[in-house]
Amino acid sequence: MRLTQRTDFALRVLMHCAAHARREEPLTVKEIAEEYSIPLNHLTKIVQELGAKGFLETTRGRGGGLRLLRPAHTVTVGEVVRATEQDFCMAECFHPDQQACVLLPHCRLKKTLEKALSAWMRELDAVTLADLVHNGLRKPRKIHLHF
Amino acid sequence: MRLTQRTDFALRVLMHCAAHARREEPLTVKEIAEEYSIPLNHLTKIVQELGAKGFLETTRGRGGGLRLLRPAHTVTVGEVVRATEQDFCMAECFHPDQQACVLLPHCRLKKTLEKALSAWMRELDAVTLADLVHNGLRKPRKIHLHF
């Protein structure tokens, strides 16, 4: 029972970007790959995927780099996990093309696992990238304007 | 995010035993392997493991077979999953020997994943093998004796 390595790395890249959101010079894939000992090719693919899925803005060339496309307090861990995990087929009976199990007509295992998965996801949906990093990133305070 | 195939098969063997708890002739590994299209060698290992961990009683030889060692309503899905999953290392930082991630000092990801895992496990701890199979297996009714 574990997350894929891709999700693990994706979360760390996004957390790193969240933690360094105020840095002036742009973050680079190379720098993050070195810092987290992730092979550069592997990380490049993950960053491209996170770009395609609207989590990161990536700019090429000199002075280019990556940054969070949305503020860290609006991106939940659940969202990232849903976007990067290949599937949530907890058992064979989750696959639509594998419905041969003789228990299926009287089995409640699938429903039980689905319920457990929802409980798991609820926890991850309640936490944002900003919550994960202790660097003072907070939701901007609401400004109350009195007229 | 998925259970190992071993857990999937282990749950099905135990559910099958629960569903056939009242059958007179003993269940055999061969019969279950055929019914669920699980390779016999693979299933034999799983059954041995379930025997060693106190879920199944296995008797060898002619007339031998397997049966649940404890009543189905006393065995929770969570218990089986804990016994058969290799580990619950959801991310690299769960491994005690891999603590190199530079985020660690200010990271709350591990705590978040642990909390989500607990929520997941709570759901599985609330369901027993008897709950999973619709064959009229119920907790024995309490008999109130009046003296």
PDB file of C-alpha atoms in Angstrom:
ATOM      1  CA  MET A   1       0.000   0.000   0.000  1.00  0.00           C
ATOM      2  CA  ARG A   2       1.948   2.976  -1.201  1.00  0.00           C
ATOM      3  CA  LEU A   3       1.940   5.981  -3.497  1.00  0.00           C
ATOM      4  CA  THR A   4       3.863   5.727  -6.746  1.00  0.00           C
ATOM      5  CA  GLN A   5       7.314   7.270  -6.786  1.00  0.00           C
ATOM      6  CA  ARG A   6       5.990   9.719  -9.392  1.00  0.00           C
ATOM      7  CA  THR A   7       3.441  11.112  -6.917  1.00  0.00           C
ATOM      8  CA  ASP A   8       6.073  11.260  -4.191  1.00  0.00           C
ATOM      9  CA  PHE A   9       8.406  13.284  -6.443  1.00  0.00           C
ATOM     10  CA  ALA A  10       5.571  15.440  -7.805  1.00  0.00           C
ATOM     11  CA  LEU A  11       4.548  16.421  -4.279  1.00  0.00           C
ATOM     12  CA  ARG A  12       8.127  17.286  -3.390  1.00  0.00           C
ATOM     13  CA  VAL A  13       8.609  19.463  -6.471  1.00  0.00           C
ATOM     14  CA  LEU A  14       5.395  21.340  -5.753  1.00  0.00           C
ATOM     15  CA  MET A  15       6.291  21.699  -2.072  1.00  0.00           C
ATOM     16  CA  HIS A  16       9.721  22.995  -3.028  1.00  0.00           C
ATOM     17  CA  CYS A  17       8.116  25.570  -5.327  1.00  0.00           C
ATOM     18  CA  ALA A  18       5.677  26.505  -2.542  1.00  0.00           C
ATOM     19  CA  ALA A  19       8.521  26.897  -0.051  1.00  0.00           C
ATOM     20  CA  HIS A  20      10.469  29.124  -2.462  1.00  0.00           C
ATOM     21  CA  ALA A  21       7.550  31.060  -3.928  1.00  0.00           C
ATOM     22  CA  ARG A  22       9.114  34.365  -2.903  1.00  0.00           C
ATOM     23  CA  ARG A  23      12.557  33.726  -4.324  1.00  0.00           C
ATOM     24  CA  GLU A  24      13.459  36.150  -7.065  1.00  0.00           C
ATOM     25  CA  GLU A  25      15.482  33.981  -9.429  1.00  0.00           C
ATOM     26  CA  PRO A  26      13.431  31.186 -10.994  1.00  0.00           C
ATOM     27  CA  LEU A  27      13.764  27.611  -9.766  1.00  0.00           C
ATOM     28  CA  THR A  28      15.213  25.158 -12.255  1.00  0.00           C
ATOM     29  CA  VAL A  29      14.543  21.459 -12.745  1.00  0.00           C
ATOM     30  CA  LYS A  30      18.269  20.768 -12.567  1.00  0.00           C
ATOM     31  CA  GLU A  31      18.591  22.477  -9.196  1.00  0.00           C
ATOM     32  CA  ILE A  32      15.631  20.551  -7.734  1.00  0.00           C
ATOM     33  CA  ALA A  33      16.870  17.258  -9.202  1.00  0.00           C
ATOM     34  CA  GLU A  34      20.213  17.765  -7.495  1.00  0.00           C
ATOM     35  CA  GLU A  35      18.726  18.869  -4.194  1.00  0.00           C
ATOM     36  CA  TYR A  36      16.417  15.848  -3.931  1.00  0.00           C
ATOM     37  CA  SER A  37      18.713  13.330  -5.679  1.00  0.00           C
ATOM     38  CA  ILE A  38      16.107  12.640  -8.363  1.00  0.00           C
ATOM     39  CA  PRO A  39      17.404  11.651 -11.844  1.00  0.00           C
ATOM     40  CA  LEU A  40      17.096  14.723 -14.083  1.00  0.00           C
ATOM     41  CA  ASN A  41      15.294  12.926 -16.951  1.00  0.00           C
ATOM     42  CA  HIS A  42      12.752  11.476 -14.566  1.00  0.00           C
ATOM     43  CA  LEU A  43      12.103  14.811 -12.899  1.00  0.00           C
ATOM     44  CA  THR A  44      11.837  16.599 -16.257  1.00  0.00           C
ATOM     45  CA  LYS A  45       8.981  14.282 -17.259  1.00  0.00           C
ATOM     46  CA  ILE A  46       7.209  14.852 -13.941  1.00  0.00           C
ATOM     47  CA  VAL A  47       7.583  18.626 -14.286  1.00  0.00           C
ATOM     48  CA  GLN A  48       6.203  18.486 -17.829  1.00  0.00           C
ATOM     49  CA  GLU A  49       3.226  16.499 -16.568  1.00  0.00           C
ATOM     50  CA  LEU A  50       2.647  18.965 -13.731  1.00  0.00           C
ATOM     51  CA  GLY A  51       2.831  21.758 -16.299  1.00  0.00           C
ATOM     52  CA  ALA A  52       0.318  20.041 -18.596  1.00  0.00           C
ATOM     53  CA  LYS A  53      -2.027  19.526 -15.651  1.00  0.00           C
ATOM     54  CA  GLY A  54      -2.012  23.160 -14.590  1.00  0.00           C
ATOM     55  CA  PHE A  55       0.107  22.939 -11.442  1.00  0.00           C
ATOM     56  CA  LEU A  56       3.314  24.495 -12.738  1.00  0.00           C
ATOM     57  CA  GLU A  57       4.247  27.243 -15.152  1.00  0.00           C
ATOM     58  CA  THR A  58       7.430  26.389 -16.986  1.00  0.00           C
ATOM     59  CA  THR A  59       9.409  28.859 -19.048  1.00  0.00           C
ATOM     60  CA  ARG A  60      12.302  27.775 -21.235  1.00  0.00           C
ATOM     61  CA  GLY A  61      15.631  29.300 -22.063  1.00  0.00           C
ATOM     62  CA  ARG A  62      17.937  31.633 -20.232  1.00  0.00           C
ATOM     63  CA  GLY A  63      16.303  32.996 -17.107  1.00  0.00           C
ATOM     64  CA  GLY A  64      13.539  30.418 -17.437  1.00  0.00           C
ATOM     65  CA  GLY A  65      12.416  27.991 -14.802  1.00  0.00           C
ATOM     66  CA  LEU A  66       9.357  26.856 -12.972  1.00  0.00           C
ATOM     67  CA  ARG A  67       6.890  28.256 -10.520  1.00  0.00           C
ATOM     68  CA  LEU A  68       3.523  27.314  -9.105  1.00  0.00           C
ATOM     69  CA  LEU A  69       0.761  28.345 -11.441  1.00  0.00           C
ATOM     70  CA  ARG A  70      -1.702  28.769  -8.571  1.00  0.00           C
ATOM     71  CA  PRO A  71      -1.127  29.998  -5.009  1.00  0.00           C
ATOM     72  CA  ALA A  72       0.031  27.183  -2.699  1.00  0.00           C
ATOM     73  CA  HIS A  73      -2.955  27.520  -0.377  1.00  0.00           C
ATOM     74  CA  THR A  74      -5.354  26.703  -3.245  1.00  0.00           C
ATOM     75  CA  VAL A  75      -3.675  23.424  -4.271  1.00  0.00           C
ATOM     76  CA  THR A  76      -4.684  20.398  -2.176  1.00  0.00           C
ATOM     77  CA  VAL A  77      -2.600  17.260  -1.727  1.00  0.00           C
ATOM     78  CA  GLY A  78      -5.641  15.250  -2.858  1.00  0.00           C
ATOM     79  CA  GLU A  79      -5.701  17.105  -6.162  1.00  0.00           C
ATOM     80  CA  VAL A  80      -2.049  16.337  -6.839  1.00  0.00           C
ATOM     81  CA  VAL A  81      -2.453  12.682  -5.881  1.00  0.00           C
ATOM     82  CA  ARG A  82      -5.486  12.292  -8.161  1.00  0.00           C
ATOM     83  CA  ALA A  83      -3.537  13.887 -11.033  1.00  0.00           C
ATOM     84  CA  THR A  84      -0.395  11.789 -10.673  1.00  0.00           C
ATOM     85  CA  GLU A  85      -1.473   8.330  -9.454  1.00  0.00           C
ATOM     86  CA  GLN A  86      -2.006   5.968 -12.334  1.00  0.00           C
ATOM     87  CA  ASP A  87      -5.190   4.518 -10.887  1.00  0.00           C
ATOM     88  CA  PHE A  88      -6.954   3.661  -7.669  1.00  0.00           C
ATOM     89  CA  CYS A  89      -7.740   0.039  -8.531  1.00  0.00           C
ATOM     90  CA  MET A  90      -7.266  -1.311  -5.026  1.00  0.00           C
ATOM     91  CA  ALA A  91      -8.172  -4.871  -5.989  1.00  0.00           C
ATOM     92  CA  GLU A  92      -8.777  -6.847  -9.180  1.00  0.00           C
ATOM     93  CA  CYS A  93     -12.545  -6.195  -9.049  1.00  0.00           C
ATOM     94  CA  PHE A  94     -11.902  -2.449  -9.545  1.00  0.00           C
ATOM     95  CA  HIS A  95     -10.808  -3.086 -13.139  1.00  0.00           C
ATOM     96  CA  PRO A  96     -13.836  -2.850 -15.455  1.00  0.00           C
ATOM     97  CA  ASP A  97     -12.464  -5.646 -17.667  1.00  0.00           C
ATOM     98  CA  GLN A  98     -11.791  -8.039 -14.778  1.00  0.00           C
ATOM     99  CA  GLN A  99     -15.160  -8.955 -13.411  1.00  0.00           C
ATOM    100  CA  ALA A 100     -14.687 -12.723 -13.338  1.00  0.00           C
ATOM    101  CA  CYS A 101     -14.369 -13.185  -9.573  1.00  0.00           C
ATOM    102  CA  VAL A 102     -16.996 -15.671  -8.426  1.00  0.00           C
ATOM    103  CA  LEU A 103     -17.524 -13.694  -5.233  1.00  0.00           C
ATOM    104  CA  LEU A 104     -18.777 -10.613  -7.111  1.00  0.00           C
ATOM    105  CA  PRO A 105     -22.515 -11.284  -6.877  1.00  0.00           C
ATOM    106  CA  HIS A 106     -22.454 -11.428  -3.078  1.00  0.00           C
ATOM    107  CA  CYS A 107     -19.300  -9.482  -2.242  1.00  0.00           C
ATOM    108  CA  ARG A 108     -19.019  -6.234  -0.344  1.00  0.00           C
ATOM    109  CA  LEU A 109     -15.256  -5.939  -0.513  1.00  0.00           C
ATOM    110  CA  LYS A 110     -15.275  -3.432  -3.358  1.00  0.00           C
ATOM    111  CA  LYS A 111     -17.689  -1.114  -1.549  1.00  0.00           C
ATOM    112  CA  THR A 112     -15.598  -1.407   1.632  1.00  0.00           C
ATOM    113  CA  LEU A 113     -12.381  -0.530  -0.180  1.00  0.00           C
ATOM    114  CA  GLU A 114     -14.096   2.350  -1.995  1.00  0.00           C
ATOM    115  CA  LYS A 115     -15.313   3.745   1.313  1.00  0.00           C
ATOM    116  CA  ALA A 116     -11.812   3.451   2.804  1.00  0.00           C
ATOM    117  CA  LEU A 117     -10.344   5.171  -0.257  1.00  0.00           C
ATOM    118  CA  SER A 118     -12.824   8.041   0.129  1.00  0.00           C
ATOM    119  CA  ALA A 119     -11.844   8.449   3.786  1.00  0.00           C
ATOM    120  CA  TRP A 120      -8.176   8.507   2.740  1.00  0.00           C
ATOM    121  CA  MET A 121      -8.840  11.064   0.024  1.00  0.00           C
ATOM    122  CA  ARG A 122     -10.898  13.276   2.339  1.00  0.00           C
ATOM    123  CA  GLU A 123      -7.840  13.701   4.559  1.00  0.00           C
ATOM    124  CA  LEU A 124      -5.654  14.636   1.592  1.00  0.00           C
ATOM    125  CA  ASP A 125      -8.269  17.041   0.236  1.00  0.00           C
ATOM    126  CA  ALA A 126      -8.193  18.931   3.539  1.00  0.00           C
ATOM    127  CA  VAL A 127      -4.488  19.800   3.269  1.00  0.00           C
ATOM    128  CA  THR A 128      -2.879  22.257   0.864  1.00  0.00           C
ATOM    129  CA  LEU A 129       0.701  22.705  -0.319  1.00  0.00           C
ATOM    130  CA  ALA A 130       0.905  25.796   1.883  1.00  0.00           C
ATOM    131  CA  ASP A 131      -0.085  23.703   4.914  1.00  0.00           C
ATOM    132  CA  LEU A 132       2.763  21.302   4.161  1.00  0.00           C
ATOM    133  CA  VAL A 133       5.632  23.748   4.285  1.00  0.00           C
ATOM    134  CA  HIS A 134       6.609  25.639   7.430  1.00  0.00           C
ATOM    135  CA  ASN A 135       7.866  28.766   5.825  1.00  0.00           C
ATOM    136  CA  GLY A 136       5.272  31.201   6.810  1.00  0.00           C
ATOM    137  CA  LEU A 137       3.201  30.666   3.690  1.00  0.00           C
ATOM    138  CA  ARG A 138      -0.288  31.423   4.821  1.00  0.00           C
ATOM    139  CA  LYS A 139      -3.545  32.210   3.145  1.00  0.00           C
ATOM    140  CA  PRO A 140      -3.615  35.947   2.560  1.00  0.00           C
ATOM    141  CA  ARG A 141      -5.569  37.529   5.374  1.00  0.00           C
ATOM    142  CA  LYS A 142      -8.978  38.735   4.423  1.00  0.00           C
ATOM    143  CA  ILE A 143      -9.126  42.486   4.351  1.00  0.00           C
ATOM    144  CA  HIS A 144     -12.368  43.823   5.711  1.00  0.00           C
ATOM    145  CA  LEU A 145     -13.297  47.032   4.082  1.00  0.00           C
ATOM    146  CA  HIS A 146     -15.780  49.160   5.949  1.00  0.00           C
ATOM    147  CA  PHE A 147     -17.709  51.676   3.940  1.00  0.00           C
TER     148      PHE A 147
ATOM    149  CA  MET B   1      -2.374   3.437  -4.938  1.00  0.00           C
ATOM    150  CA  ARG B   2      -3.368  -0.179  -4.625  1.00  0.00           C
ATOM    151  CA  LEU B   3      -3.247  -3.243  -2.435  1.00  0.00           C
ATOM    152  CA  THR B   4      -0.763  -5.954  -3.348  1.00  0.00           C
ATOM    153  CA  GLN B   5      -2.141  -8.901  -5.295  1.00  0.00           C
ATOM    154  CA  ARG B   6      -1.261 -11.057  -2.272  1.00  0.00           C
ATOM    155  CA  THR B   7      -3.671  -9.118  -0.055  1.00  0.00           C
ATOM    156  CA  ASP B   8      -6.327  -9.227  -2.762  1.00  0.00           C
ATOM    157  CA  PHE B   9      -6.031 -13.036  -2.999  1.00  0.00           C
ATOM    158  CA  ALA B  10      -5.767 -13.473   0.783  1.00  0.00           C
ATOM    159  CA  LEU B  11      -9.012 -11.571   1.292  1.00  0.00           C
ATOM    160  CA  ARG B  12     -10.745 -13.686  -1.340  1.00  0.00           C
ATOM    161  CA  VAL B  13      -9.590 -16.970   0.180  1.00  0.00           C
ATOM    162  CA  LEU B  14     -10.800 -15.889   3.615  1.00  0.00           C
ATOM    163  CA  MET B  15     -14.090 -14.617   2.194  1.00  0.00           C
ATOM    164  CA  HIS B  16     -14.559 -17.901   0.362  1.00  0.00           C
ATOM    165  CA  CYS B  17     -13.952 -19.803   3.597  1.00  0.00           C
ATOM    166  CA  ALA B  18     -16.392 -17.484   5.385  1.00  0.00           C
ATOM    167  CA  ALA B  19     -19.035 -18.000   2.705  1.00  0.00           C
ATOM    168  CA  HIS B  20     -18.651 -21.788   2.914  1.00  0.00           C
ATOM    169  CA  ALA B  21     -18.171 -22.100   6.648  1.00  0.00           C
ATOM    170  CA  ARG B  22     -21.131 -24.460   6.940  1.00  0.00           C
ATOM    171  CA  ARG B  23     -20.112 -26.825   4.151  1.00  0.00           C
ATOM    172  CA  GLU B  24     -19.430 -30.331   5.411  1.00  0.00           C
ATOM    173  CA  GLU B  25     -16.568 -31.432   3.180  1.00  0.00           C
ATOM    174  CA  PRO B  26     -13.404 -29.387   3.690  1.00  0.00           C
ATOM    175  CA  LEU B  27     -12.378 -26.701   1.206  1.00  0.00           C
ATOM    176  CA  THR B  28      -9.182 -27.378  -0.693  1.00  0.00           C
ATOM    177  CA  VAL B  29      -6.561 -24.979  -2.024  1.00  0.00           C
ATOM    178  CA  LYS B  30      -6.859 -26.616  -5.468  1.00  0.00           C
ATOM    179  CA  GLU B  31     -10.588 -25.992  -5.591  1.00  0.00           C
ATOM    180  CA  ILE B  32     -10.227 -22.330  -4.595  1.00  0.00           C
ATOM    181  CA  ALA B  33      -7.316 -21.815  -7.019  1.00  0.00           C
ATOM    182  CA  GLU B  34      -9.481 -23.116  -9.861  1.00  0.00           C
ATOM    183  CA  GLU B  35     -12.546 -21.159  -8.869  1.00  0.00           C
ATOM    184  CA  TYR B  36     -10.684 -17.850  -8.688  1.00  0.00           C
ATOM    185  CA  SER B  37      -8.157 -18.557 -11.467  1.00  0.00           C
ATOM    186  CA  ILE B  38      -5.228 -18.086  -9.103  1.00  0.00           C
ATOM    187  CA  PRO B  39      -2.047 -20.112  -9.843  1.00  0.00           C
ATOM    188  CA  LEU B  40      -1.973 -23.045  -7.400  1.00  0.00           C
ATOM    189  CA  ASN B  41       1.628 -22.461  -6.233  1.00  0.00           C
ATOM    190  CA  HIS B  42       0.920 -18.827  -5.553  1.00  0.00           C
ATOM    191  CA  LEU B  43      -2.241 -19.599  -3.615  1.00  0.00           C
ATOM    192  CA  THR B  44      -0.532 -22.361  -1.622  1.00  0.00           C
ATOM    193  CA  LYS B  45       2.019 -19.846  -0.335  1.00  0.00           C
ATOM    194  CA  ILE B  46      -0.717 -17.380   0.607  1.00  0.00           C
ATOM    195  CA  VAL B  47      -2.678 -20.100   2.429  1.00  0.00           C
ATOM    196  CA  GLN B  48       0.467 -21.140   4.338  1.00  0.00           C
ATOM    197  CA  GLU B  49       1.008 -17.530   5.344  1.00  0.00           C
ATOM    198  CA  LEU B  50      -2.609 -17.174   6.467  1.00  0.00           C
ATOM    199  CA  GLY B  51      -2.167 -20.383   8.441  1.00  0.00           C
ATOM    200  CA  ALA B  52       1.019 -19.129  10.095  1.00  0.00           C
ATOM    201  CA  LYS B  53      -0.707 -15.859  10.994  1.00  0.00           C
ATOM    202  CA  GLY B  54      -3.659 -17.543  12.681  1.00  0.00           C
ATOM    203  CA  PHE B  55      -6.367 -16.907  10.111  1.00  0.00           C
ATOM    204  CA  LEU B  56      -6.689 -20.423   8.669  1.00  0.00           C
ATOM    205  CA  GLU B  57      -6.447 -23.935   9.981  1.00  0.00           C
ATOM    206  CA  THR B  58      -4.956 -26.242   7.389  1.00  0.00           C
ATOM    207  CA  THR B  59      -4.997 -30.020   7.631  1.00  0.00           C
ATOM    208  CA  ARG B  60      -3.029 -32.195   5.248  1.00  0.00           C
ATOM    209  CA  GLY B  61      -3.709 -35.491   3.581  1.00  0.00           C
ATOM    210  CA  ARG B  62      -6.884 -37.246   2.524  1.00  0.00           C
ATOM    211  CA  GLY B  63      -9.936 -35.461   3.809  1.00  0.00           C
ATOM    212  CA  GLY B  64      -7.771 -32.486   4.737  1.00  0.00           C
ATOM    213  CA  GLY B  65      -8.341 -28.919   3.712  1.00  0.00           C
ATOM    214  CA  LEU B  66      -8.734 -25.475   5.117  1.00  0.00           C
ATOM    215  CA  ARG B  67     -11.159 -23.581   7.262  1.00  0.00           C
ATOM    216  CA  LEU B  68     -11.274 -20.314   9.140  1.00  0.00           C
ATOM    217  CA  LEU B  69      -9.597 -20.626  12.490  1.00  0.00           C
ATOM    218  CA  ARG B  70     -11.781 -17.910  14.019  1.00  0.00           C
ATOM    219  CA  PRO B  71     -15.432 -17.050  13.356  1.00  0.00           C
ATOM    220  CA  ALA B  72     -15.835 -14.738  10.342  1.00  0.00           C
ATOM    221  CA  HIS B  73     -17.475 -11.969  12.378  1.00  0.00           C
ATOM    222  CA  THR B  74     -14.341 -11.656  14.546  1.00  0.00           C
ATOM    223  CA  VAL B  75     -11.875 -11.150  11.670  1.00  0.00           C
ATOM    224  CA  THR B  76     -11.666  -7.585  10.355  1.00  0.00           C
ATOM    225  CA  VAL B  77     -10.517  -6.604   6.879  1.00  0.00           C
ATOM    226  CA  GLY B  78      -8.013  -4.247   8.516  1.00  0.00           C
ATOM    227  CA  GLU B  79      -6.405  -7.126  10.365  1.00  0.00           C
ATOM    228  CA  VAL B  80      -5.943  -9.123   7.170  1.00  0.00           C
ATOM    229  CA  VAL B  81      -4.560  -6.130   5.289  1.00  0.00           C
ATOM    230  CA  ARG B  82      -2.064  -5.395   8.084  1.00  0.00           C
ATOM    231  CA  ALA B  83      -0.942  -9.028   8.049  1.00  0.00           C
ATOM    232  CA  THR B  84      -0.486  -9.361   4.303  1.00  0.00           C
ATOM    233  CA  GLU B  85       0.675  -5.958   3.025  1.00  0.00           C
ATOM    234  CA  GLN B  86       4.434  -5.747   2.866  1.00  0.00           C
ATOM    235  CA  ASP B  87       4.567  -2.246   4.293  1.00  0.00           C
ATOM    236  CA  PHE B  88       2.714   1.026   4.463  1.00  0.00           C
ATOM    237  CA  CYS B  89       5.592   3.240   3.353  1.00  0.00           C
ATOM    238  CA  MET B  90       3.476   5.700   1.401  1.00  0.00           C
ATOM    239  CA  ALA B  91       6.435   7.869   0.433  1.00  0.00           C
ATOM    240  CA  GLU B  92      10.226   7.718   0.612  1.00  0.00           C
ATOM    241  CA  CYS B  93      10.291   9.543   3.961  1.00  0.00           C
ATOM    242  CA  PHE B  94       8.436   6.617   5.599  1.00  0.00           C
ATOM    243  CA  HIS B  95      11.541   4.427   5.270  1.00  0.00           C
ATOM    244  CA  PRO B  96      13.699   4.780   8.379  1.00  0.00           C
ATOM    245  CA  ASP B  97      16.886   4.500   6.287  1.00  0.00           C
ATOM    246  CA  GLN B  98      15.863   7.162   3.764  1.00  0.00           C
ATOM    247  CA  GLN B  99      15.777  10.395   5.628  1.00  0.00           C
ATOM    248  CA  ALA B 100      17.795  12.474   3.200  1.00  0.00           C
ATOM    249  CA  CYS B 101      15.000  14.614   1.769  1.00  0.00           C
ATOM    250  CA  VAL B 102      15.869  18.270   2.255  1.00  0.00           C
ATOM    251  CA  LEU B 103      12.237  19.078   2.972  1.00  0.00           C
ATOM    252  CA  LEU B 104      12.161  16.911   6.109  1.00  0.00           C
ATOM    253  CA  PRO B 105      12.916  19.584   8.711  1.00  0.00           C
ATOM    254  CA  HIS B 106       9.929  21.681   7.679  1.00  0.00           C
ATOM    255  CA  CYS B 107       7.682  19.144   5.983  1.00  0.00           C
ATOM    256  CA  ARG B 108       4.241  18.020   7.063  1.00  0.00           C
ATOM    257  CA  LEU B 109       3.667  15.569   4.225  1.00  0.00           C
ATOM    258  CA  LYS B 110       4.519  12.509   6.292  1.00  0.00           C
ATOM    259  CA  LYS B 111       2.074  13.454   9.053  1.00  0.00           C
ATOM    260  CA  THR B 112      -0.617  14.138   6.458  1.00  0.00           C
ATOM    261  CA  LEU B 113      -0.113  10.769   4.771  1.00  0.00           C
ATOM    262  CA  GLU B 114      -0.068   9.014   8.145  1.00  0.00           C
ATOM    263  CA  LYS B 115      -3.353  10.650   9.074  1.00  0.00           C
ATOM    264  CA  ALA B 116      -4.891   9.619   5.746  1.00  0.00           C
ATOM    265  CA  LEU B 117      -3.630   6.062   6.236  1.00  0.00           C
ATOM    266  CA  SER B 118      -5.232   5.933   9.684  1.00  0.00           C
ATOM    267  CA  ALA B 119      -8.559   7.098   8.235  1.00  0.00           C
ATOM    268  CA  TRP B 120      -8.275   4.380   5.572  1.00  0.00           C
ATOM    269  CA  MET B 121      -7.464   1.726   8.149  1.00  0.00           C
ATOM    270  CA  ARG B 122     -10.305   2.810  10.427  1.00  0.00           C
ATOM    271  CA  GLU B 123     -12.778   1.993   7.663  1.00  0.00           C
ATOM    272  CA  LEU B 124     -11.236  -1.448   7.136  1.00  0.00           C
ATOM    273  CA  ASP B 125     -11.154  -2.148  10.868  1.00  0.00           C
ATOM    274  CA  ALA B 126     -14.902  -1.571  11.021  1.00  0.00           C
ATOM    275  CA  VAL B 127     -15.728  -4.376   8.567  1.00  0.00           C
ATOM    276  CA  THR B 128     -15.439  -8.116   9.185  1.00  0.00           C
ATOM    277  CA  LEU B 129     -15.266 -11.079   6.822  1.00  0.00           C
ATOM    278  CA  ALA B 130     -18.851 -11.902   7.797  1.00  0.00           C
ATOM    279  CA  ASP B 131     -19.953  -8.398   6.724  1.00  0.00           C
ATOM    280  CA  LEU B 132     -18.362  -8.972   3.317  1.00  0.00           C
ATOM    281  CA  VAL B 133     -20.297 -12.047   2.269  1.00  0.00           C
ATOM    282  CA  HIS B 134     -24.052 -12.052   1.775  1.00  0.00           C
ATOM    283  CA  ASN B 135     -24.737 -15.577   2.803  1.00  0.00           C
ATOM    284  CA  GLY B 136     -26.592 -15.072   5.954  1.00  0.00           C
ATOM    285  CA  LEU B 137     -23.476 -15.240   8.100  1.00  0.00           C
ATOM    286  CA  ARG B 138     -24.305 -13.118  11.059  1.00  0.00           C
ATOM    287  CA  LYS B 139     -22.936 -12.685  14.516  1.00  0.00           C
ATOM    288  CA  PRO B 140     -24.592 -15.345  16.636  1.00  0.00           C
ATOM    289  CA  ARG B 141     -27.498 -13.780  18.459  1.00  0.00           C
ATOM    290  CA  LYS B 142     -26.937 -13.194  22.110  1.00  0.00           C
ATOM    291  CA  ILE B 143     -29.030 -15.556  24.170  1.00  0.00           C
ATOM    292  CA  HIS B 144     -30.425 -13.940  27.243  1.00  0.00           C
ATOM    293  CA  LEU B 145     -30.818 -16.405  30.015  1.00  0.00           C
ATOM    294  CA  HIS B 146     -33.185 -15.443  32.733  1.00  0.00           C
ATOM    295  CA  PHE B 147     -32.730 -17.128  36.055  1.00  0.00           C
TER     296      PHE B 147
END
